[in-house]
Coordinates of C-alpha atoms in Angstrom, one line a residue:
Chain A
X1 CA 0.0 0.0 0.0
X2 CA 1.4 3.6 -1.4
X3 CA 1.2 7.0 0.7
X4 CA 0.6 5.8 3.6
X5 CA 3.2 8.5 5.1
X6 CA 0.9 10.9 5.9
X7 CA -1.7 8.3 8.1
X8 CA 1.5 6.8 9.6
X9 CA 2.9 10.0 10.9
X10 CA 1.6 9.8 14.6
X11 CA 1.9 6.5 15.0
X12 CA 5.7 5.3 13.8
X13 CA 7.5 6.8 17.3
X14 CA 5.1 3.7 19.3
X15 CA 5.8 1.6 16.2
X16 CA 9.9 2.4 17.0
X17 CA 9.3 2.2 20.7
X18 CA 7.3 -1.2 19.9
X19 CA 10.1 -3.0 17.9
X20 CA 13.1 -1.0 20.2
X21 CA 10.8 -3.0 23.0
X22 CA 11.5 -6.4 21.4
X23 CA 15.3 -6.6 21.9
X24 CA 18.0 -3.9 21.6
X25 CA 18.6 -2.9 18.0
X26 CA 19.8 -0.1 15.7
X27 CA 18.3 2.0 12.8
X28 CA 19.2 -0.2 9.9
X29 CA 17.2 -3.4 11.3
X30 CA 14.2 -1.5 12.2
X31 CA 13.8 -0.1 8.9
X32 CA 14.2 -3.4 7.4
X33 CA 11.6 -4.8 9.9
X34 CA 9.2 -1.9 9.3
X35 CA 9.8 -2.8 5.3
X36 CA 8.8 -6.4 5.9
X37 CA 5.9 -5.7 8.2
X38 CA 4.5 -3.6 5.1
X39 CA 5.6 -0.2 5.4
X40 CA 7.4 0.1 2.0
X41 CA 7.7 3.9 2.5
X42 CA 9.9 4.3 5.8
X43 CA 13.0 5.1 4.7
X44 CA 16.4 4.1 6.9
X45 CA 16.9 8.8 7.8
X46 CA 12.6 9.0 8.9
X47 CA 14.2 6.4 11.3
X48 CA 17.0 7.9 11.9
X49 CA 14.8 11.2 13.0
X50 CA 12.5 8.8 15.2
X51 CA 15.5 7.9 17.2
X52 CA 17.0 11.1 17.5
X53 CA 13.6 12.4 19.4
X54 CA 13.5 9.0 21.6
X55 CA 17.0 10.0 22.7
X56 CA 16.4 13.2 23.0
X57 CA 13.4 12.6 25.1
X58 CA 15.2 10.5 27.4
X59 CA 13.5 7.2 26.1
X60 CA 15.8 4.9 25.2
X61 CA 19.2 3.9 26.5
X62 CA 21.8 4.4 23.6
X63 CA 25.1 2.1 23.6
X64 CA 27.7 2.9 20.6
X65 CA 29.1 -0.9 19.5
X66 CA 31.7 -1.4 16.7
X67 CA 30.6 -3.0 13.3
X68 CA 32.4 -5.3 11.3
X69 CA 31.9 -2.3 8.0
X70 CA 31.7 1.4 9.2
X71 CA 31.5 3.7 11.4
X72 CA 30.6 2.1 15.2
X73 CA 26.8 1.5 15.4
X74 CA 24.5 2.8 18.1
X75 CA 22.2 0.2 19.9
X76 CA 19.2 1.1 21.3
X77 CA 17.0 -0.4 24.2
X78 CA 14.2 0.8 26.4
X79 CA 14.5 2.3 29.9
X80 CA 12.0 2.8 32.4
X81 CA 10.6 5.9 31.0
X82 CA 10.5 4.0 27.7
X83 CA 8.4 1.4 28.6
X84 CA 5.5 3.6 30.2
X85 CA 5.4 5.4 27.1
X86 CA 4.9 2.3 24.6
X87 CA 2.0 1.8 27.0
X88 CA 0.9 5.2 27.0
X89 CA 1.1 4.5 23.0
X90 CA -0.7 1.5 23.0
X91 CA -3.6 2.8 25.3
X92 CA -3.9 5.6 22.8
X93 CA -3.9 3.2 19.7
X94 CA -6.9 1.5 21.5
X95 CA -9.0 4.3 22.0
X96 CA -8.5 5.8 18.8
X97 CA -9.2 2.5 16.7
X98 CA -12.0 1.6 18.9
X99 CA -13.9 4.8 18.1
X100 CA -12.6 5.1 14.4
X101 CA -14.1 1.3 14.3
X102 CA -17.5 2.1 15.6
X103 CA -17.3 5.5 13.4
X104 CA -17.1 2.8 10.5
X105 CA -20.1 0.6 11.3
X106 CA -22.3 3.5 11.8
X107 CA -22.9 3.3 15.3
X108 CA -22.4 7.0 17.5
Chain B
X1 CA 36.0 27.0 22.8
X2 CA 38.4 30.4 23.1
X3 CA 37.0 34.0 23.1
X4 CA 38.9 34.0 19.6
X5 CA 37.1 31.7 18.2
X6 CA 34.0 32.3 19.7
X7 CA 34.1 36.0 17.5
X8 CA 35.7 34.7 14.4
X9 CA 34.3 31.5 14.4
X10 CA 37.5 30.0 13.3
X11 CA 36.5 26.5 15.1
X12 CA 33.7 26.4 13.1
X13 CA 35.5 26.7 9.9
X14 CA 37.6 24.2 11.3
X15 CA 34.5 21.9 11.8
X16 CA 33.3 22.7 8.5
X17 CA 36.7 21.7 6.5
X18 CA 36.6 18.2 9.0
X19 CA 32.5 17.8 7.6
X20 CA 33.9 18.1 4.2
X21 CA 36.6 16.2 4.2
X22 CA 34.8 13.0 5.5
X23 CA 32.2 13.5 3.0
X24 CA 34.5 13.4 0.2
X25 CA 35.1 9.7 1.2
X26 CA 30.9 9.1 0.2
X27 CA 30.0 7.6 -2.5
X28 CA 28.9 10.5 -5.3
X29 CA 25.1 10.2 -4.7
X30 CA 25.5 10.1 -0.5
X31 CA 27.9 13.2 -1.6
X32 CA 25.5 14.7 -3.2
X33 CA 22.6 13.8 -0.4
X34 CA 25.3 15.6 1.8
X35 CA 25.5 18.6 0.1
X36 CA 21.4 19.0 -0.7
X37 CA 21.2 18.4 3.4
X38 CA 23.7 21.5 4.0
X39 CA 21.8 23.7 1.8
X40 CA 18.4 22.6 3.3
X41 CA 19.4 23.1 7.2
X42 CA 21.3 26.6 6.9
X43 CA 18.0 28.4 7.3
X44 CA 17.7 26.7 10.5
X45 CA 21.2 28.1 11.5
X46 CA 21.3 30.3 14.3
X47 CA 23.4 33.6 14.0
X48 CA 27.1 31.7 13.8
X49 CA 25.5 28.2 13.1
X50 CA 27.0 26.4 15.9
X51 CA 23.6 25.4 16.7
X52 CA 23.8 22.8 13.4
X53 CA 27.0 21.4 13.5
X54 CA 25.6 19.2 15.9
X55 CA 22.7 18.0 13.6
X56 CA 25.1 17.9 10.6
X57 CA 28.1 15.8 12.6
X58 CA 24.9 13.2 12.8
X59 CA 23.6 13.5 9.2
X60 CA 26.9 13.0 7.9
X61 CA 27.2 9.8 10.3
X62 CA 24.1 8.7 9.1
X63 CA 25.5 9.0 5.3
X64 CA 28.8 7.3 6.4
X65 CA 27.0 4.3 7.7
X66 CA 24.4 3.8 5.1
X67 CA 27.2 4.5 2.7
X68 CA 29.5 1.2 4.1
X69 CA 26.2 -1.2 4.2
X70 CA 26.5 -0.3 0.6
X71 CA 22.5 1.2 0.8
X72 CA 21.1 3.4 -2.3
X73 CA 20.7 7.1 -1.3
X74 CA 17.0 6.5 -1.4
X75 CA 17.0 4.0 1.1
X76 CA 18.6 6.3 3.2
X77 CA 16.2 9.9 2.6
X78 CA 13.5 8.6 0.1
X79 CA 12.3 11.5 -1.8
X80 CA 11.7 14.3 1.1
X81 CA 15.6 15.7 2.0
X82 CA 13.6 18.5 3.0
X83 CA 11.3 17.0 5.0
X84 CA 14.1 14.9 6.7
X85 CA 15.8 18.5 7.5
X86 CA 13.1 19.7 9.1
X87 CA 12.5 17.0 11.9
X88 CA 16.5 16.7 11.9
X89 CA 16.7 20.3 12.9
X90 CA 13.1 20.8 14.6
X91 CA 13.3 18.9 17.8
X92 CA 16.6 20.4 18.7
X93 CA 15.0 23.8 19.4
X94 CA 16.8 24.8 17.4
X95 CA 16.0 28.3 16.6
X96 CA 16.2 29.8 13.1
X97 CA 17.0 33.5 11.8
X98 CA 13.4 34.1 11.9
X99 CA 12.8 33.3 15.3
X100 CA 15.6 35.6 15.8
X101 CA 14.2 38.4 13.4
X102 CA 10.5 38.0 14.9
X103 CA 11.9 38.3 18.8
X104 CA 14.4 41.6 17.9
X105 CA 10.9 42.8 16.0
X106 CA 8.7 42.5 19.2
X107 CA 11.5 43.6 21.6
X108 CA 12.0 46.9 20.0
X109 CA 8.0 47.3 19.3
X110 CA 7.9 46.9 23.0
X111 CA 10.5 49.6 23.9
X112 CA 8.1 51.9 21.9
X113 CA 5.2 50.8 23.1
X114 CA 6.9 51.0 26.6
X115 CA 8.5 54.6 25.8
X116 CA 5.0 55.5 24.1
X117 CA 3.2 54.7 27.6
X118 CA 6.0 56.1 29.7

């Protein structure tokens, strides 16, 4: 599915947060995983811009490893702070879906 | 950072030439990402642009690593440079020339005002 940017806006930082959630990982990989789930459109620097604001929001713990080609590569994981707001993102998703759902079968 | 080169700015040039020189090891097409990315933040420069060498030392780190997995320039910014620029330089509060221009507009407005009421 094409253009989907402008829908997916609001909700790629809990999508980040989400996969960051999983296991420790870096920007490369969660492109790649946001590619395979669908997301054709996500591009490796909208990433890149995601985890800048996590980090800068004091999110995510950040730890710089050396890779076998390049520069070192930073690895991210959740911390505590994290971790309530991928629930706070999750309890949001709900609400929002629920109503757009029962917007969509006519009910009020 | 000396007084010196707090008023010339010399570090910066310094920074600059480092920026530069490390680009020139990109591929051309990340080379060219890097130089569309300079143009496209410098509005979001402060008065001597120290604010962005920040955001640029990451861009260009960004490039670098994309650049060794071997990924197409497109993988790395898709079609919106601009777009990227913005939420690169955005959350930083970072704060442009017109932020600048609009507070020295209402400061002075207010002296008048204030000399006006006075």
């Amino acid at each position: 599915m094409d253009d989907l940017t402008e829908m997916l806006k609001g909700t790629l930082e809990g999508c980040v947060l989400e996969i960051i959630g999983g296991e420790e990982t870096y920007g490369y990989a969660i492109t790649r995983q946001l590619n395979e789930l669908g997301f054709g459109d996500v591009v490796e620097g909208t990433v890149y811009t995601i985890l800048l604001r996590l980090e800068r929001n004091k999110l995510v713990q950040v730890t710089k490893r050396p890779s076998e080609q390049g520069p070192p590569r930073k690895f991210y994981a959740l911390n505590a702070a994290g971790r309530r707001e991928l629930a706070t993102f999750w309890a949001k998703w709900e609400y929002v879906t629920t109503r757009i759902e029962k917007l969509k079968e006519g009910g009020r | 950072m000396n007084i010196w080169e707090t008023i010339t700015g010399s570090d910066l040039t310094r920074e600059y030439k480092a920026f530069d020189g490390r680009a020139q090891a990109l591929p051309a097409d990340h080379r060219a990402a890097w130089e569309q990315i300079k143009a496209e933040l410098l509005p979001y420069g402060d008065f001597t642009g120290r604010n962005l060498m920040p955001i640029l030392d990451g861009a260009l780190g960004l490039l670098e690593e994309t650049a060794a997995q071997g990924q197409g320039v497109d993988e790395v910014l898709g079609d919106d440079v601009a777009g990227f620029c913005a939420a690169l330089a955005g959350g930083e509060g970072s704060r442009t020339y017109r932020d600048r221009w609009r507070e020295q507009l209402n400061k002075n407005v207010a002296k008048k005002l204030g000399r006006l009421g006075g």
